[in-house]
Short mmCIF file of C-alpha atoms in Angstrom, two decimals:
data_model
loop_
_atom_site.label_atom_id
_atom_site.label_comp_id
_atom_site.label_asym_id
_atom_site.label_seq_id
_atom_site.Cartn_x
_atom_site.Cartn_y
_atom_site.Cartn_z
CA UNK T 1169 -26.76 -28.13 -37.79
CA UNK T 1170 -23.59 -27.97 -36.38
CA UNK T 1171 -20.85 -29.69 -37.69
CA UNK T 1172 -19.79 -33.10 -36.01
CA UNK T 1173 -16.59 -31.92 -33.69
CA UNK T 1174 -14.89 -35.21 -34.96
CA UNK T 1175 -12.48 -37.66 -32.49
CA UNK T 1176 -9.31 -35.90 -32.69
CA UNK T 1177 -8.70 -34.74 -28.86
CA UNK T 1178 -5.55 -34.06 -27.49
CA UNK T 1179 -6.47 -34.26 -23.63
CA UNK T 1180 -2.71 -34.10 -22.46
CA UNK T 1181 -3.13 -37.61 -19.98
CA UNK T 1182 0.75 -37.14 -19.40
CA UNK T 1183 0.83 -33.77 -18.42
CA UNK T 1184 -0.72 -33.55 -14.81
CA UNK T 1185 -3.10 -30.57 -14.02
CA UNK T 1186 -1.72 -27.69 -12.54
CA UNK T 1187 -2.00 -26.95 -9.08
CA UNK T 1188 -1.01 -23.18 -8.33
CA UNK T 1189 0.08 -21.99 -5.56
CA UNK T 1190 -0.55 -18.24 -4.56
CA UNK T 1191 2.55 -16.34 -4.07
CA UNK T 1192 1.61 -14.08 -1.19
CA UNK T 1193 1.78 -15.29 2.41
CA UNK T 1194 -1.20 -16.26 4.47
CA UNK T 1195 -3.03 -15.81 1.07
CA UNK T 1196 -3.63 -19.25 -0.28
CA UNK T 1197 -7.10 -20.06 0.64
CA UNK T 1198 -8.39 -16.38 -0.54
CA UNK T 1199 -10.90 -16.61 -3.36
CA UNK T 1200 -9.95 -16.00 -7.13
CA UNK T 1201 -11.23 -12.44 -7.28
CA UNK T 1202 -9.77 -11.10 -3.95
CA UNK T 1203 -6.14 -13.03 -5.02
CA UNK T 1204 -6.23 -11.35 -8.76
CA UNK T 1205 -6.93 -7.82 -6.95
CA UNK T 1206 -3.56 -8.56 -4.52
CA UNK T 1207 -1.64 -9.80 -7.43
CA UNK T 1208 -1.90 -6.43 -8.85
CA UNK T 1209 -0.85 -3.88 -6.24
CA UNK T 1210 2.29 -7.16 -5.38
CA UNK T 1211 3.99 -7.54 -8.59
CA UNK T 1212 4.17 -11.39 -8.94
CA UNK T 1213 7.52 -11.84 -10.08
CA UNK T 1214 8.59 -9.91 -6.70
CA UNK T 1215 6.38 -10.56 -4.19
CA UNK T 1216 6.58 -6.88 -3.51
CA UNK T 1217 5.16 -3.34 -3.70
CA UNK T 1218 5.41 0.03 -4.04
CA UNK T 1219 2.62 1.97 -3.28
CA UNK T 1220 2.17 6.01 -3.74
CA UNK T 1221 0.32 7.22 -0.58
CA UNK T 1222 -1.75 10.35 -1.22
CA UNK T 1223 -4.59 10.53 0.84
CA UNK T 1224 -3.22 12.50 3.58
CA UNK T 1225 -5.82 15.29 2.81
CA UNK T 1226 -8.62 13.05 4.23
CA UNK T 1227 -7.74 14.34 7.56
CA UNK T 1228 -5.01 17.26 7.08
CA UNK T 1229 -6.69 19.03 4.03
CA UNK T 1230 -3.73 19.99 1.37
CA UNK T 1231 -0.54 19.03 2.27
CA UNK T 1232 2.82 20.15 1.36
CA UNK T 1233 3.15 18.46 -2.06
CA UNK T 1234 -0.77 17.78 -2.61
CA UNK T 1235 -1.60 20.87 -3.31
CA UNK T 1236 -2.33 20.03 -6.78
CA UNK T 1237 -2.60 16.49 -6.99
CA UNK T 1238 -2.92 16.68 -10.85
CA UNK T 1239 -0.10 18.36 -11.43
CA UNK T 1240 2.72 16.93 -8.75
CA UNK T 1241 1.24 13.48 -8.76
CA UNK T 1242 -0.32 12.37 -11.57
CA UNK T 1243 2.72 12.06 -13.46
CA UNK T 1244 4.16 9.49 -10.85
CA UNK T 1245 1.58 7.09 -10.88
CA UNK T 1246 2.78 4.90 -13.73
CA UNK T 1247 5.66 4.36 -11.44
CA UNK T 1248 3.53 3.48 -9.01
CA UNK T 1249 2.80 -0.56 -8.07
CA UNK T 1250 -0.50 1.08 -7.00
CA UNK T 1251 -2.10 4.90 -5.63
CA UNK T 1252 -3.32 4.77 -2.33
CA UNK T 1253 -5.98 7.77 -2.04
CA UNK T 1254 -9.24 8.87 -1.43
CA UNK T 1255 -12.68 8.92 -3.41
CA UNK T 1256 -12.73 12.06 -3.98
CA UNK T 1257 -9.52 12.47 -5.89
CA UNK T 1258 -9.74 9.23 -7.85
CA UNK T 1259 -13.27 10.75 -9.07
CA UNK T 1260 -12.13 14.58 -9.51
CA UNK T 1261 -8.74 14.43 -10.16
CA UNK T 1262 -7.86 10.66 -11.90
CA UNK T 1263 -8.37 10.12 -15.40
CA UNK T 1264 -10.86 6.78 -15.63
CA UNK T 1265 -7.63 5.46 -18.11
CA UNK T 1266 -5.22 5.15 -15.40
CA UNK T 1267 -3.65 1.61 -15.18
CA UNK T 1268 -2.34 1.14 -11.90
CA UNK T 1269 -4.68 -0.33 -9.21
CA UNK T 1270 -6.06 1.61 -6.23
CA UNK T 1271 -5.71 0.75 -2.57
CA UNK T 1272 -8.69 3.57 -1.43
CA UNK T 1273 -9.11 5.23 1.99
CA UNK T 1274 -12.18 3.57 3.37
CA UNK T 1275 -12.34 5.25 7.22
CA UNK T 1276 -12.31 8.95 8.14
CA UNK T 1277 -14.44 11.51 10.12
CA UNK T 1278 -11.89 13.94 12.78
CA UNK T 1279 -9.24 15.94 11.26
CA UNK T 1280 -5.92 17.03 12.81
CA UNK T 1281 -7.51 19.21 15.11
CA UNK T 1282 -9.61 16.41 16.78
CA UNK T 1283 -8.88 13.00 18.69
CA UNK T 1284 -7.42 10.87 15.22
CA UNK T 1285 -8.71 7.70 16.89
CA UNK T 1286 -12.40 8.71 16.57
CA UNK T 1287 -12.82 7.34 12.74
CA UNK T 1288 -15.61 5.68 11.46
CA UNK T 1289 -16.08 3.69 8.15
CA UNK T 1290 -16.45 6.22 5.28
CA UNK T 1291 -17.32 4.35 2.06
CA UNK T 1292 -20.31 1.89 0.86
CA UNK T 1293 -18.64 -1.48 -0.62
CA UNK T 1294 -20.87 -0.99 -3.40
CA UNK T 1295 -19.34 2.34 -4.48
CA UNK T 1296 -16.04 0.80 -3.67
CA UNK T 1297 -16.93 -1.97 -6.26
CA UNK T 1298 -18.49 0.75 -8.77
CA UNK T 1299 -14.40 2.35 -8.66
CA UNK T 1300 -12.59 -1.24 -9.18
CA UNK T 1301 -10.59 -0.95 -6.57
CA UNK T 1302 -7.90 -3.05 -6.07
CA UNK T 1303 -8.33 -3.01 -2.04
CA UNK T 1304 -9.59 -0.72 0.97
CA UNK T 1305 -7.54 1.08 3.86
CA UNK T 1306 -8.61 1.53 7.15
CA UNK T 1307 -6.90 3.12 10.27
CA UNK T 1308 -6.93 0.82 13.23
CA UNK T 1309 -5.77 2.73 16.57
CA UNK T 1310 -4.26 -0.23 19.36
CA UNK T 1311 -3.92 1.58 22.61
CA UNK T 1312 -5.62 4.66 20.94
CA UNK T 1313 -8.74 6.41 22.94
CA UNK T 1314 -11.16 4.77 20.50
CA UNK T 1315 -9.43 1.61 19.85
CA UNK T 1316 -12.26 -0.84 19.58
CA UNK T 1317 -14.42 1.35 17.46
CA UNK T 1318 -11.29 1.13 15.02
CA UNK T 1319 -11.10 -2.24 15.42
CA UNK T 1320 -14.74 -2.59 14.64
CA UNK T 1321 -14.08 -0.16 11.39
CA UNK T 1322 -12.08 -2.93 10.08
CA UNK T 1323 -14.36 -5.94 11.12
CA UNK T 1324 -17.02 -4.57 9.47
CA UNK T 1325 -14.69 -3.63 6.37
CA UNK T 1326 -13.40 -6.89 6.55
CA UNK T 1327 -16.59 -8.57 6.09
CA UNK T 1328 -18.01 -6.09 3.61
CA UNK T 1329 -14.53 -6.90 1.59
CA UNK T 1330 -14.89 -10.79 1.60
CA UNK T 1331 -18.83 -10.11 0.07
CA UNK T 1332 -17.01 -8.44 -3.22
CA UNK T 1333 -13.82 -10.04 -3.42
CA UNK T 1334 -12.04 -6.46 -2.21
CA UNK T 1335 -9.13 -6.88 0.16
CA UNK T 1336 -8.44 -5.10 3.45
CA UNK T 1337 -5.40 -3.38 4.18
CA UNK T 1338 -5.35 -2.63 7.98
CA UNK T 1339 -3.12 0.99 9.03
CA UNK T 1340 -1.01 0.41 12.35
CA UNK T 1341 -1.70 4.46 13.21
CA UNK T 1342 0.71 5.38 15.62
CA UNK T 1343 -0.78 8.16 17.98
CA UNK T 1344 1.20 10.92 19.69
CA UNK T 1345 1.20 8.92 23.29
CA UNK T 1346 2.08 5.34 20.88
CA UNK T 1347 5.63 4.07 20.07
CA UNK T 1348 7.06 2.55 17.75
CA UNK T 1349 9.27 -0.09 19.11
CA UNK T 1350 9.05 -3.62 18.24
CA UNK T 1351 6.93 -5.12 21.06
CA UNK T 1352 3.70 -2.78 20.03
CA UNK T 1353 3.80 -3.38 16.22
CA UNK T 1354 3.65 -6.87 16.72
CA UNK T 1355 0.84 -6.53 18.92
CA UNK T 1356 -0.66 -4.35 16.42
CA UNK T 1357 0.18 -5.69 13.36
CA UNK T 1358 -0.58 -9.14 14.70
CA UNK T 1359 -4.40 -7.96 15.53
CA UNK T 1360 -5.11 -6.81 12.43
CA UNK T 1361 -4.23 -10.20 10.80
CA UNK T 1362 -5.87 -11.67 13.49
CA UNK T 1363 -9.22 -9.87 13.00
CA UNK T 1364 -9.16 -10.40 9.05
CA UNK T 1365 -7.35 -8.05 7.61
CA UNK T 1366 -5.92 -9.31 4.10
CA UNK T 1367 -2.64 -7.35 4.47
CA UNK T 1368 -1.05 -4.73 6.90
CA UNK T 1369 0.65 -1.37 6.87
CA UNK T 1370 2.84 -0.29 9.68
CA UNK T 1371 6.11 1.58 10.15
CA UNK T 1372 9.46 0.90 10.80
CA UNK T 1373 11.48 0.55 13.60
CA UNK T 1374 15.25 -0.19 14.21
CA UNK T 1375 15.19 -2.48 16.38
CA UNK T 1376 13.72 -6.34 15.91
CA UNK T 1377 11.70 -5.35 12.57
CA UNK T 1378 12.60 -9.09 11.69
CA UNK T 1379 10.06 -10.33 14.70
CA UNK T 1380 7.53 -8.21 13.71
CA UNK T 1381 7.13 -9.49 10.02
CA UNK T 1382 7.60 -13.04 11.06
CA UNK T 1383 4.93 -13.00 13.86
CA UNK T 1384 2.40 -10.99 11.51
CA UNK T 1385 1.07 -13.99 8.98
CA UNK T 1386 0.05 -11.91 6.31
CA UNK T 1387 2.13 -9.32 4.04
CA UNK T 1388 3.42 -6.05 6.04
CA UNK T 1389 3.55 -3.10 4.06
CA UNK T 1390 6.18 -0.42 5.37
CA UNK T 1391 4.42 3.02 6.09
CA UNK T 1392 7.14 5.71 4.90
CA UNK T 1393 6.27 8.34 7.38
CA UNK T 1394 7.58 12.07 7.83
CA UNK T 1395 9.80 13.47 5.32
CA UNK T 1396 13.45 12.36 5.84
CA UNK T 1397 16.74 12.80 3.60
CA UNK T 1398 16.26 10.62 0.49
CA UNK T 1399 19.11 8.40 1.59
CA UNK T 1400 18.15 7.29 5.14
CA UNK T 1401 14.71 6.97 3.10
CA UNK T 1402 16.20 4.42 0.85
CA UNK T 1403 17.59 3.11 3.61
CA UNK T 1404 14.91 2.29 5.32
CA UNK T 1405 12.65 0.76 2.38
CA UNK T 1406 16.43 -1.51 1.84
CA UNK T 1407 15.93 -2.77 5.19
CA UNK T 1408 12.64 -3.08 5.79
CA UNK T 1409 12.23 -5.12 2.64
CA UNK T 1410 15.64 -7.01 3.56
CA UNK T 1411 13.59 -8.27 7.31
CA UNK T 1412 10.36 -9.49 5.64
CA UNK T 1413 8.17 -6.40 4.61
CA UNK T 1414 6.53 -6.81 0.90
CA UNK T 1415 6.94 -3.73 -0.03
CA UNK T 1416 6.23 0.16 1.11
CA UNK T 1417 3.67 2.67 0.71
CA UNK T 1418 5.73 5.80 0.41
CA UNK T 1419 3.90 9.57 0.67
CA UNK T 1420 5.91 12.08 1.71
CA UNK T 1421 9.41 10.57 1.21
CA UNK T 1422 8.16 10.60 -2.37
CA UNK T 1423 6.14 13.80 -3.14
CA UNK T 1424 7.99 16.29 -0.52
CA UNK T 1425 11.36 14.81 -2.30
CA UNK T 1426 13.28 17.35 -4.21
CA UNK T 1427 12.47 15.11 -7.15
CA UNK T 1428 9.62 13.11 -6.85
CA UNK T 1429 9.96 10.89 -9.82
CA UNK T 1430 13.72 10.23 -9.03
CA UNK T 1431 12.73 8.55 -5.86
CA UNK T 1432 10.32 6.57 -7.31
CA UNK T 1433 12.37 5.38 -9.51
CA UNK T 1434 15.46 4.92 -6.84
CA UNK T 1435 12.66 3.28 -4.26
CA UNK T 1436 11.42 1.05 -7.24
CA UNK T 1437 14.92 0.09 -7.68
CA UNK T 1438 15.80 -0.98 -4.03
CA UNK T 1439 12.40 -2.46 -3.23
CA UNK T 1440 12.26 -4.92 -6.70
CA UNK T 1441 15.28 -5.33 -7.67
CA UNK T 1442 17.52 -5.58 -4.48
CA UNK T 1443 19.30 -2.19 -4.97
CA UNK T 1444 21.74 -0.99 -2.14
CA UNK T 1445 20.17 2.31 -0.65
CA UNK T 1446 23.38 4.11 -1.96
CA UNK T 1447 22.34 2.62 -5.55
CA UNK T 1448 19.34 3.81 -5.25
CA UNK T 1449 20.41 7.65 -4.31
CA UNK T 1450 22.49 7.37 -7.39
CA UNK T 1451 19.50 6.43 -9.64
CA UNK T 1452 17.63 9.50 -7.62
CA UNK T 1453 20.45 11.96 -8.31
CA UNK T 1454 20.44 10.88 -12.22
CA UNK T 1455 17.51 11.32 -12.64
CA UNK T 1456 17.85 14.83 -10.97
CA UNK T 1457 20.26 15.83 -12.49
CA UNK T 1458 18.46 14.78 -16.43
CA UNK T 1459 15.71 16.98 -15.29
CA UNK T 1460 17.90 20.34 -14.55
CA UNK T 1461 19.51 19.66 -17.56
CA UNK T 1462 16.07 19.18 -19.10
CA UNK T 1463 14.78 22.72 -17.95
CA UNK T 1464 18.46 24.71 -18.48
CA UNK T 1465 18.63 23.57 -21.86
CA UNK T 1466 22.30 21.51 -20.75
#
């Protein structure tokens, strides 16, 4: 028999239950699993990001800088807040003891030398679940050739998502006929929201960034884009994070960079801890400079 538990219970009646609040905007009434999988690709104590994009190959084979995604990459992604890539290099390429969480590209089909817009969803849930994935991407196309197919894409993700607790991020893609002014990112970002999606990703622009976070009610993630010089890079995380973005998802500004794990670092630094961009080029060039004197022997 068991023995008798006995009568003395300390049930706290003066201190009142707690009622938590979920840090995350438009994310409150999400359930526990889906939250827990958002609190770890936004650190908590930030409300922010900083995601490694790397699954440019889906549709442009081996880019500049992914040639050899275990040896240029894998060593940045314990900088990462979390890797953004495909199934096939998180299975051939990812060691199963990686820590940081995976956002994983769930749409493909055309490469660069078809219409972009023409996608279709490219992943079972269930093998999405099998991977622990933190969330799933999909491209959504606005004013694109096939823009309610994309739309559908993430729908149908969407739904799939809410079944397994997996979040959606919806992709803004900009096409070559697209812009990028103010006025079609919130139309874009704002459908995607709209239509389910659990967070966004979208890029910049200079102009009345401000009004398209505010009008979006769920986290925007800055897309980094083409290569540019690391500080107008910096620059552009500082002030996209500084008008309402949670965070960025950085590829090419991160692997194409002269040093890759400098920029993490200096992006890290901006994006958590409020770092001016010309802070952050400082951290970069430090860290640059360690690593030359590293190899030279200096």
């Amino acid at each position: 028999m068991p023995e008798a538990d006995g009568d003395a219970k300390n049930f706290h009646t003066d201190v009142p239950p707690p009622s938590h609040g979920f840090f995350l905007k438009g994310s409150g009434s999400l359930d526990w699993g889906m939250s827990n999988r958002l609190a770890r690709i936004f650190r908590p104590d930030s409300g922010r990001t900083v995601m490694l994009a790397i699954d440019h190959g889906y549709f442009q084979g081996p880019t500049t800088g992914l040639e050899r995604v275990d040896v240029s990459i894998l060593p940045l992604v314990p900088l990462a807040d979390a890797l953004m890539c495909t199934r096939g290099i998180l299975r051939s390429v990812v060691p199963p003891s990686m820590q940081t969480p995976v956002v994983m590209r769930a749409s493909g089909g055309p490469s660069i030398l078809k219409e972009l817009s023409d996608e279709q969803i490219a992943i079972d849930i269930e093998d999405a679940a099998r991977l622990n994935v933190a969330a799933l991407t999909v491209q959504v196309f606005i004013g694109g050739e096939h823009e309610t197919q994309s739309v559908h894409n993430m729908t149908r993700l969407v739904d799939l998502g809410l079944r397994c607790g997996i979040p959606v991020m919806g992709v803004t893609a900009v096409g070559k006929q697209l812009t990028r002014d103010a006025k079609y990112l919130r139309l874009a970002c704002r459908i995607c929201a709209e239509l389910g999606a659990q967070f966004v990703k979208t890029y910049y622009c200079d102009e009345d960034f401000e009004t398209v976070t505010a009008s979006c009610p769920v986290p925007i993630v800055m897309a980094g884009g083409k290569k540019l010089p690391e500080l107008d890079a910096l620059t552009m995380a500082f002030r996209a994070v500084s008008e309402g973005a949670s965070g960025v998802d950085m590829g090419r500004n991160i692997f194409q960079s002269d040093h890759p794990e400098g920029m993490m670092r200096a992006v890290r630094a901006v994006v958590h801890e409020g770092a001016k961009p010309e802070d952050g080029l400082e951290i970069y060039r430090s860290a640059k400079g360690a690593a030359v004197a590293r190899r030279t022997g200096g």
